[in-house]
């Protein structure tokens, strides 16, 4: 069998500059060269790669693997993209990546985790002026952990959404210590998510104005000032909007309220059972999602979307027992709606971009495996596909087997069919497993775009419910009890949660 290898790397220029200079060299095989051109004796050649244009670079070796590097720059050295590649003759994975530096915040939109394979391969590689992702060292000093692709003005065109998502999964950005700066936000309600997007979710550490990512989702919300529809994310955004505030609300189908936990930081805990910041629950703050005189309270919708994009865990209250337990002698009518069934009804097509696909297993509301989950869309494997959206890992599942509530959250990456057991938990593939390992170091829920402290396992579930259902905190269940967590649960990390002295015990109707 021949060991010959070749790569055809299609460069797409998403910078604002025309790239004019190419230089390259090879460790194994022929020196990489733009297709149809000839390198000088120094390994360089003039090119003209305008913004939005493409250029094919060919690397090959007739007797083995091809390994090398090349750099493309503009005439005034505003941008520089040092590209490294390794296409081995063995069955080892092929890798391709950009090495950015502080003076040239470059990044790429191609997989750098080693899943490319084949004898002769063609790879499309987007070149971007990256957004710097800040993290902080143990002394509180900021540093740049990496660069991610920026959202373009038209992110659903030219595979910009795909490139943004893939650029977010650099290991230097998703390290466990990446969220520590965000641990203590005093008594803020809500806590801001940690931001992996280089300021595209949280701008300058502030909730206002909305970052480009949040604004993009707001533009797909009903009644948007700058409406955007027919995108891969639009069906899910419309579903959530219509579920939270129906177009026509009645006494039996009211608008929902978002109840966000209020808490204060109690320091850092590191023990054999749990690691991360400890918070004291103080109650819940209500965010009505319906407006006064308009369908939506858009300030609260913006808060909802930011928490969703950041990875927060939401529970939709719909179980009869939860309304009965509010007031056993005079319970309010159950005016909740079944999020789980409505999600499946809205997206009946399986394994399609605007449908749903099965979650083989998740670790929520159980010490074993919860197999009731569904993801929006059809993202499988470790690489975001062409023409995809940004919301590739939205998960809904039941909180219990029979009578149940529905939880939902945006995960970092779907737990695919290749999940395996590791350390007693579902790894779900490299990206999902990497996020799970980081999550265990803080118990902040990790999404594609960031991380948030709202997790059922630390007693900080966010609730979605009619205004007639009002949560409170109790001394032995900590958070408000609900079907799926009506009594103290073994999966609740009690080392990371407390309630003030004098908090009442859980009422007897909760068992």
Coordinates of C-alpha atoms in Angstrom, one line a residue:
X1 CA 0.0 0.0 0.0
X2 CA 1.4 3.4 -1.0
X3 CA 2.4 5.8 1.8
X4 CA 2.0 8.8 -0.5
X5 CA 0.2 11.7 1.1
X6 CA -1.1 15.0 -0.1
X7 CA -3.1 17.9 1.3
X8 CA -5.0 20.7 -0.5
X9 CA -5.6 23.5 1.9
X10 CA -8.2 26.1 0.7
X11 CA -7.5 29.4 2.5
X12 CA -10.5 31.7 2.8
X13 CA -9.5 35.3 3.8
X14 CA -11.9 36.7 6.4
X15 CA -9.6 39.5 7.4
X16 CA -9.9 43.1 6.3
X17 CA -6.6 43.0 4.4
X18 CA -5.4 41.7 1.1
X19 CA -2.8 39.0 1.7
X20 CA 0.2 39.5 -0.6
X21 CA 3.1 37.4 0.7
X22 CA 3.4 33.6 1.1
X23 CA 6.4 31.7 2.5
X24 CA 6.7 28.0 3.3
X25 CA 8.9 25.1 4.1
X26 CA 8.5 21.4 4.7
X27 CA 9.9 19.0 7.3
X28 CA 8.7 16.0 5.2
X29 CA 7.8 16.2 1.5
X30 CA 7.6 19.0 -0.9
X31 CA 7.5 22.6 0.3
X32 CA 3.9 23.8 0.5
X33 CA 3.0 26.1 -2.4
X34 CA 0.0 28.0 -3.7
X35 CA -1.6 26.1 -6.6
X36 CA -0.2 27.2 -10.0
X37 CA 2.6 29.3 -8.6
X38 CA 6.3 28.5 -8.0
X39 CA 8.3 29.3 -4.9
X40 CA 11.5 31.3 -5.1
X41 CA 14.8 29.8 -3.8
X42 CA 13.9 31.3 -0.4
X43 CA 10.6 29.5 -0.3
X44 CA 8.4 32.6 -0.9
X45 CA 6.1 33.9 -3.6
X46 CA 3.8 36.9 -4.2
X47 CA 0.1 36.3 -3.9
X48 CA -3.1 38.4 -4.1
X49 CA -5.7 37.1 -1.7
X50 CA -8.4 39.7 -1.2
X51 CA -10.9 39.8 1.6
X52 CA -13.6 37.2 0.9
X53 CA -11.3 35.4 -1.6
X54 CA -9.7 32.0 -1.5
X55 CA -6.4 30.4 -2.4
X56 CA -5.4 26.7 -2.6
X57 CA -2.2 25.6 -1.1
X58 CA -0.8 22.2 -2.0
X59 CA 1.5 20.0 0.1
X60 CA 2.5 16.5 -0.8
X61 CA 5.0 13.7 -0.4
X62 CA 5.4 10.9 -2.9
X63 CA 7.1 8.6 -0.3
X64 CA 5.5 9.3 3.0
X65 CA 3.7 11.8 5.2
X66 CA 3.8 15.6 4.5
X67 CA 4.7 18.0 7.4
X68 CA 5.5 21.6 7.2
X69 CA 4.4 25.2 7.8
X70 CA 3.7 28.3 5.8
X71 CA 2.8 31.9 6.6
X72 CA 0.6 34.4 4.7
X73 CA 0.7 38.1 5.4
X74 CA -0.4 41.4 4.0
X75 CA 2.0 44.0 2.6
X76 CA 2.1 46.1 5.7
X77 CA 2.2 43.2 8.2
X78 CA -1.1 44.1 9.7
X79 CA -2.1 40.4 9.8
X80 CA 0.0 37.2 9.7
X81 CA -1.2 33.7 9.7
X82 CA 1.4 31.0 10.5
X83 CA -0.2 27.7 9.5
X84 CA 1.2 24.3 10.6
X85 CA 0.2 21.0 9.1
X86 CA 1.0 17.3 9.6
X87 CA -0.5 14.6 7.4
X88 CA 1.2 11.4 8.4
X89 CA 1.5 8.3 6.4
X90 CA 0.3 6.2 9.3
X91 CA -3.2 6.0 10.7
X92 CA -2.4 8.8 13.1
X93 CA -4.7 11.8 12.8
X94 CA -3.9 14.8 10.6
X95 CA -3.6 18.1 12.3
X96 CA -3.8 21.7 10.9
X97 CA -3.6 24.8 13.1
X98 CA -2.6 28.5 13.3
X99 CA -0.2 29.8 15.9
X100 CA -1.3 33.3 16.8
X101 CA 0.8 35.9 18.6
X102 CA 0.0 39.1 20.5
X103 CA 0.8 41.4 17.6
X104 CA -1.2 39.3 15.1
X105 CA -4.4 38.0 16.7
X106 CA -5.0 35.4 14.1
X107 CA -7.2 32.3 14.3
X108 CA -8.7 29.8 12.0
X109 CA -12.0 28.1 11.3
X110 CA -10.9 24.5 10.9
X111 CA -10.5 21.6 13.3
X112 CA -7.3 21.5 15.3
X113 CA -8.0 18.4 17.4
X114 CA -6.9 15.8 14.9
X115 CA -9.8 14.2 13.2
X116 CA -8.9 14.7 9.6
X117 CA -7.9 11.5 7.8
X118 CA -7.5 10.0 4.3
X119 CA -4.8 9.5 1.6
X120 CA -5.5 12.8 -0.2
X121 CA -7.5 15.4 1.7
X122 CA -8.9 18.8 1.0
X123 CA -9.5 21.2 3.9
X124 CA -11.2 24.5 3.9
X125 CA -9.5 26.9 6.4
X126 CA -11.0 30.3 7.3
X127 CA -8.5 32.9 8.3
X128 CA -9.7 35.5 10.8
X129 CA -8.5 38.5 12.8
X130 CA -9.4 36.9 16.1
X131 CA -11.1 38.2 19.2
X132 CA -8.8 37.9 22.2
X133 CA -10.2 35.8 25.1
X134 CA -9.1 37.1 28.4
X135 CA -8.4 34.9 31.4
X136 CA -6.8 35.6 34.8
X137 CA -3.9 34.0 36.6
X138 CA -3.8 33.1 40.3
X139 CA -2.7 36.7 41.2
X140 CA -5.6 38.2 39.3
X141 CA -3.5 39.4 36.4
X142 CA -5.3 39.3 33.0
X143 CA -3.7 37.5 30.1
X144 CA -4.8 36.4 26.6
X145 CA -5.7 32.7 26.5
X146 CA -6.3 32.5 22.8
X147 CA -8.2 34.1 19.9
X148 CA -11.6 33.1 18.6
X149 CA -13.2 33.8 15.2
X150 CA -15.5 36.9 15.3
X151 CA -19.1 36.8 14.2
X152 CA -19.4 38.5 10.8
X153 CA -22.3 40.8 9.8
X154 CA -23.9 37.8 8.1
X155 CA -22.8 34.9 10.3
X156 CA -25.0 32.3 8.6
X157 CA -23.3 32.9 5.3
X158 CA -19.9 31.7 4.3
X159 CA -19.7 29.2 7.1
X160 CA -18.9 32.0 9.7
X161 CA -21.1 30.3 12.3
X162 CA -19.3 27.0 11.8
X163 CA -15.9 28.7 12.1
X164 CA -16.9 30.6 15.3
X165 CA -18.1 27.5 17.0
X166 CA -15.1 25.4 16.1
X167 CA -12.6 28.2 17.2
X168 CA -14.2 28.2 20.6
X169 CA -13.0 24.7 21.3
X170 CA -9.3 25.5 21.7
X171 CA -8.1 23.9 24.9
X172 CA -6.3 27.0 26.0
X173 CA -9.7 28.8 26.2
X174 CA -11.8 26.1 27.9
X175 CA -9.4 25.4 30.8
X176 CA -11.0 24.9 34.2
X177 CA -9.4 28.0 35.6
X178 CA -11.0 30.1 32.8
X179 CA -14.1 30.8 35.0
X180 CA -12.4 31.6 38.3
X181 CA -12.4 35.4 37.7
X182 CA -16.2 35.2 37.6
X183 CA -16.7 33.2 40.8
X184 CA -17.5 36.1 43.1
X185 CA -19.9 38.7 41.8
X186 CA -21.0 39.7 45.3
X187 CA -24.8 39.9 45.5
X188 CA -25.4 40.5 41.8
X189 CA -28.7 39.1 40.3
X190 CA -28.1 37.4 38.1
X191 CA -24.4 36.4 38.0
X192 CA -22.9 37.1 34.6
X193 CA -21.7 34.0 32.7
X194 CA -18.0 33.6 32.1
X195 CA -17.3 34.5 28.5
X196 CA -15.3 32.3 26.1
X197 CA -16.2 34.4 23.1
X198 CA -13.7 37.3 23.4
X199 CA -16.4 39.8 24.4
X200 CA -19.1 38.7 22.0
X201 CA -21.3 37.5 24.9
X202 CA -20.3 39.8 27.7
X203 CA -18.9 43.2 26.6
X204 CA -16.3 44.7 28.9
X205 CA -17.5 42.6 31.8
X206 CA -20.9 44.2 31.7
X207 CA -24.4 43.0 31.0
X208 CA -25.1 46.1 28.8
X209 CA -24.9 46.6 25.9
X210 CA -25.6 43.1 24.5
X211 CA -22.6 41.5 22.8
X212 CA -22.7 40.5 19.1
X213 CA -23.8 36.9 19.9
X214 CA -26.6 38.0 22.2
X215 CA -27.7 40.7 19.7
X216 CA -27.8 38.1 17.0
X217 CA -30.3 36.0 19.0
X218 CA -32.4 39.0 19.9
X219 CA -32.6 39.8 16.2
X220 CA -34.3 36.4 15.7
X221 CA -36.8 37.0 18.6
X222 CA -40.4 37.8 17.5
X223 CA -40.9 41.6 17.1
X224 CA -37.2 42.3 16.7
X225 CA -36.2 45.8 15.5
X226 CA -33.8 44.2 13.0
X227 CA -35.5 40.9 12.2
X228 CA -33.6 37.9 11.0
X229 CA -35.2 34.6 10.1
X230 CA -34.8 31.5 8.1
X231 CA -31.5 30.7 9.9
X232 CA -30.6 27.3 11.4
X233 CA -31.2 28.8 14.9
X234 CA -34.4 30.6 14.1
X235 CA -36.8 27.7 14.6
X236 CA -35.4 27.1 18.1
X237 CA -35.6 30.8 19.0
X238 CA -39.1 31.0 17.8
X239 CA -40.1 27.9 19.7
X240 CA -38.7 29.2 22.9
X241 CA -40.4 32.6 22.5
X242 CA -43.8 31.1 21.8
X243 CA -43.4 28.7 24.7
X244 CA -42.5 31.4 27.2
X245 CA -45.1 33.9 26.0
X246 CA -47.8 32.5 23.7
X247 CA -49.0 34.8 21.0
X248 CA -52.4 34.7 22.8
X249 CA -52.3 34.3 26.6
X250 CA -55.3 33.1 28.6
X251 CA -55.9 32.1 32.2
X252 CA -55.0 28.5 31.2
X253 CA -52.0 29.4 29.0
X254 CA -50.3 32.3 30.8
X255 CA -47.0 33.9 30.1
X256 CA -44.2 32.4 32.2
X257 CA -42.0 34.0 34.8
X258 CA -38.3 33.3 35.1
X259 CA -37.2 32.8 38.7
X260 CA -33.4 33.4 39.2
X261 CA -31.7 32.3 42.4
X262 CA -30.2 35.1 44.5
X263 CA -27.0 34.1 46.4
X264 CA -23.8 35.5 47.9
X265 CA -20.3 34.1 47.6
X266 CA -19.0 32.1 50.6
X267 CA -15.5 31.3 49.4
X268 CA -13.9 28.4 47.6
X269 CA -14.3 24.8 48.6
X270 CA -11.9 21.9 47.7
X271 CA -12.8 18.6 49.1
X272 CA -13.0 14.9 48.0
X273 CA -16.7 15.4 47.3
X274 CA -16.9 18.8 45.6
X275 CA -14.7 21.6 44.2
X276 CA -15.6 25.1 43.4
X277 CA -17.1 28.3 44.9
X278 CA -19.7 28.0 47.6
X279 CA -22.8 30.1 47.5
X280 CA -25.5 30.9 50.1
X281 CA -29.0 30.9 48.6
X282 CA -31.0 34.0 49.6
X283 CA -34.2 33.4 47.6
X284 CA -35.4 34.0 44.1
X285 CA -35.9 37.1 41.9
X286 CA -38.8 37.1 39.5
X287 CA -38.4 38.2 35.9
X288 CA -41.8 38.3 34.1
X289 CA -41.2 37.5 30.5
X290 CA -44.4 39.2 29.3
X291 CA -44.4 42.9 28.8
X292 CA -46.8 45.6 30.1
X293 CA -48.6 46.8 27.0
X294 CA -46.5 44.6 24.7
X295 CA -46.0 40.9 24.2
X296 CA -42.5 40.6 25.7
X297 CA -40.5 42.3 28.4
X298 CA -37.5 42.6 26.3
X299 CA -35.1 43.5 29.1
X300 CA -36.0 40.3 30.8
X301 CA -35.9 38.3 27.5
X302 CA -32.4 39.6 27.1
X303 CA -31.5 38.4 30.5
X304 CA -33.0 35.0 29.7
X305 CA -31.0 34.7 26.5
X306 CA -27.8 35.7 28.1
X307 CA -28.3 33.0 30.8
X308 CA -29.2 30.4 28.2
X309 CA -26.2 31.2 26.0
X310 CA -24.0 31.1 29.1
X311 CA -25.0 27.5 30.0
X312 CA -27.6 28.0 32.8
X313 CA -29.8 25.1 33.9
X314 CA -33.5 25.8 33.6
X315 CA -36.4 23.7 34.9
X316 CA -39.9 24.3 33.5
X317 CA -42.5 23.6 36.2
X318 CA -45.3 21.5 34.7
X319 CA -45.9 18.6 37.1
X320 CA -49.3 18.4 38.8
X321 CA -47.6 17.6 42.1
X322 CA -45.7 20.9 42.1
X323 CA -48.8 22.9 42.0
X324 CA -50.6 20.7 44.5
X325 CA -47.6 21.1 46.9
X326 CA -47.7 24.9 46.7
X327 CA -50.8 25.0 48.8
X328 CA -52.2 21.5 49.7
X329 CA -55.5 22.9 51.0
X330 CA -56.2 25.3 48.2
X331 CA -53.7 24.5 45.3
X332 CA -53.5 26.8 42.3
X333 CA -54.5 25.3 39.0
X334 CA -51.8 23.7 37.0
X335 CA -51.3 26.3 34.2
X336 CA -47.8 25.0 33.3
X337 CA -47.1 23.6 29.9
X338 CA -45.2 20.4 29.0
X339 CA -42.0 21.7 27.5
X340 CA -40.7 18.1 26.8
X341 CA -43.7 17.1 24.7
X342 CA -44.0 20.5 23.0
X343 CA -40.4 20.4 22.0
X344 CA -40.8 16.9 20.4
X345 CA -44.0 18.0 18.7
X346 CA -42.4 21.2 17.3
X347 CA -39.3 19.2 15.9
X348 CA -40.6 15.8 14.8
X349 CA -38.0 15.2 12.2
X350 CA -35.0 13.3 13.6
X351 CA -31.4 13.9 12.6
X352 CA -32.2 17.0 10.5
X353 CA -30.8 20.5 11.0
X354 CA -34.0 22.0 12.3
X355 CA -35.2 18.8 13.9
X356 CA -33.8 16.9 16.9
X357 CA -31.5 14.0 17.7
X358 CA -31.3 11.6 20.6
X359 CA -29.0 12.3 23.6
X360 CA -27.7 8.8 24.4
X361 CA -27.3 9.7 28.0
X362 CA -26.8 12.6 30.4
X363 CA -26.0 12.7 34.1
X364 CA -28.8 15.1 35.3
X365 CA -31.3 14.0 38.0
X366 CA -29.8 10.6 38.5
X367 CA -26.7 8.9 39.8
X368 CA -26.7 6.6 36.8
X369 CA -27.8 7.7 33.3
X370 CA -30.8 9.8 32.2
X371 CA -31.8 8.6 28.7
X372 CA -34.8 10.9 28.1
X373 CA -32.9 13.7 26.5
X374 CA -33.1 15.2 23.0
X375 CA -30.8 17.7 21.3
X376 CA -32.0 20.4 18.9
X377 CA -30.7 19.8 15.4
X378 CA -28.4 17.1 14.0
X379 CA -24.9 17.9 15.2
X380 CA -22.9 14.7 15.5
X381 CA -19.1 14.1 15.7
X382 CA -16.5 16.5 16.9
X383 CA -16.6 19.1 14.2
X384 CA -19.3 21.6 13.4
X385 CA -20.7 21.0 9.9
X386 CA -20.9 23.4 7.0
X387 CA -24.0 25.6 6.9
X388 CA -24.7 24.9 10.6
X389 CA -26.1 27.4 13.2
X390 CA -24.6 28.4 16.5
X391 CA -27.0 26.6 18.9
X392 CA -25.7 23.0 18.3
X393 CA -26.1 21.6 21.8
X394 CA -29.5 22.7 23.2
X395 CA -30.7 19.8 25.4
X396 CA -34.2 19.1 26.8
X397 CA -34.9 16.1 29.1
X398 CA -37.1 14.9 31.9
X399 CA -36.4 15.4 35.6
X400 CA -38.2 12.1 36.6
X401 CA -39.5 9.0 34.9
X402 CA -43.3 9.3 35.3
X403 CA -44.8 12.6 36.5
X404 CA -42.0 15.0 35.6
X405 CA -40.8 18.5 34.9
X406 CA -38.6 19.4 31.9
X407 CA -35.1 20.8 32.2
X408 CA -33.3 22.5 29.4
X409 CA -29.8 24.0 28.9
X410 CA -27.3 24.8 26.2
X411 CA -24.4 22.4 26.7
X412 CA -20.9 22.9 25.3
X413 CA -21.1 20.1 22.8
X414 CA -23.6 17.3 22.3
X415 CA -22.9 13.9 24.0
X416 CA -22.8 11.9 20.8
X417 CA -23.4 8.2 20.1
X418 CA -19.7 7.5 20.9
X419 CA -20.2 8.2 24.6
X420 CA -18.4 5.9 27.0
X421 CA -18.2 5.7 30.8
X422 CA -15.2 7.4 32.3
X423 CA -14.7 8.3 36.0
X424 CA -18.3 7.3 36.6
X425 CA -19.8 9.9 34.2
X426 CA -20.6 10.2 30.5
X427 CA -17.7 11.6 28.6
X428 CA -19.7 11.9 25.3
X429 CA -16.7 12.4 23.0
X430 CA -13.7 14.7 23.2
X431 CA -15.4 18.0 23.3
X432 CA -18.2 17.1 25.6
X433 CA -15.8 15.1 27.8
X434 CA -13.3 18.0 28.0
X435 CA -16.1 20.3 29.1
X436 CA -17.3 17.8 31.7
X437 CA -13.7 17.6 33.2
X438 CA -13.6 21.4 33.4
X439 CA -17.1 21.5 34.9
X440 CA -16.0 19.2 37.7
X441 CA -13.4 21.8 38.8
X442 CA -16.1 24.5 39.5
X443 CA -19.6 23.1 39.0
X444 CA -20.3 26.0 36.8
X445 CA -22.4 24.7 33.8
X446 CA -20.4 25.0 30.6
X447 CA -22.0 26.0 27.3
X448 CA -20.6 26.5 23.8
X449 CA -20.0 30.1 24.6
X450 CA -19.2 30.3 28.3
X451 CA -20.1 29.0 31.8
X452 CA -22.7 29.9 34.4
X453 CA -23.2 29.1 38.1
X454 CA -26.8 28.0 37.7
X455 CA -26.8 24.2 38.1
X456 CA -29.2 21.8 39.8
X457 CA -26.2 20.1 41.4
X458 CA -25.2 23.2 43.3
X459 CA -28.8 24.0 44.2
X460 CA -29.1 27.0 41.8
X461 CA -31.7 25.9 39.3
X462 CA -33.5 28.7 37.4
X463 CA -37.2 28.1 37.2
X464 CA -39.7 28.8 34.4
X465 CA -43.3 28.8 35.7
X466 CA -46.6 30.6 35.8
X467 CA -46.8 33.5 38.3
X468 CA -49.0 31.3 40.5
X469 CA -46.1 29.0 41.3
X470 CA -43.7 30.9 43.6
X471 CA -40.4 29.3 44.7
X472 CA -38.7 29.7 48.0
X473 CA -35.6 28.2 49.8
X474 CA -35.7 25.6 52.6
X475 CA -33.2 24.4 55.1
X476 CA -32.9 20.7 54.1
X477 CA -33.6 20.8 50.3
X478 CA -31.8 24.2 49.9
X479 CA -33.4 25.2 46.6
X480 CA -37.1 25.1 46.0
X481 CA -38.2 21.4 45.9
X482 CA -39.8 20.2 42.6
X483 CA -40.6 16.9 41.0
X484 CA -37.2 15.4 40.3
X485 CA -35.7 17.0 43.4
X486 CA -38.6 17.0 46.0
X487 CA -36.4 15.6 48.7
X488 CA -32.7 15.9 49.5
X489 CA -30.9 14.3 46.6
X490 CA -27.6 12.4 46.7
X491 CA -26.4 14.2 43.6
X492 CA -26.8 17.6 45.2
X493 CA -23.3 18.9 46.2
X494 CA -24.2 20.2 49.6
X495 CA -20.6 21.3 50.3
X496 CA -21.2 24.1 47.7
X497 CA -24.5 25.5 49.0
X498 CA -25.9 26.9 52.2
X499 CA -28.9 28.8 53.4
X500 CA -29.2 31.5 56.0
X501 CA -29.7 30.6 59.7
X502 CA -33.4 30.5 60.4
X503 CA -34.5 29.3 57.0
X504 CA -37.6 27.2 57.4
X505 CA -37.5 23.4 57.0
X506 CA -39.0 21.9 53.9
X507 CA -42.8 21.5 54.3
X508 CA -44.1 18.0 55.0
X509 CA -46.0 17.6 51.7
X510 CA -42.6 17.3 49.9
X511 CA -41.9 14.0 51.7

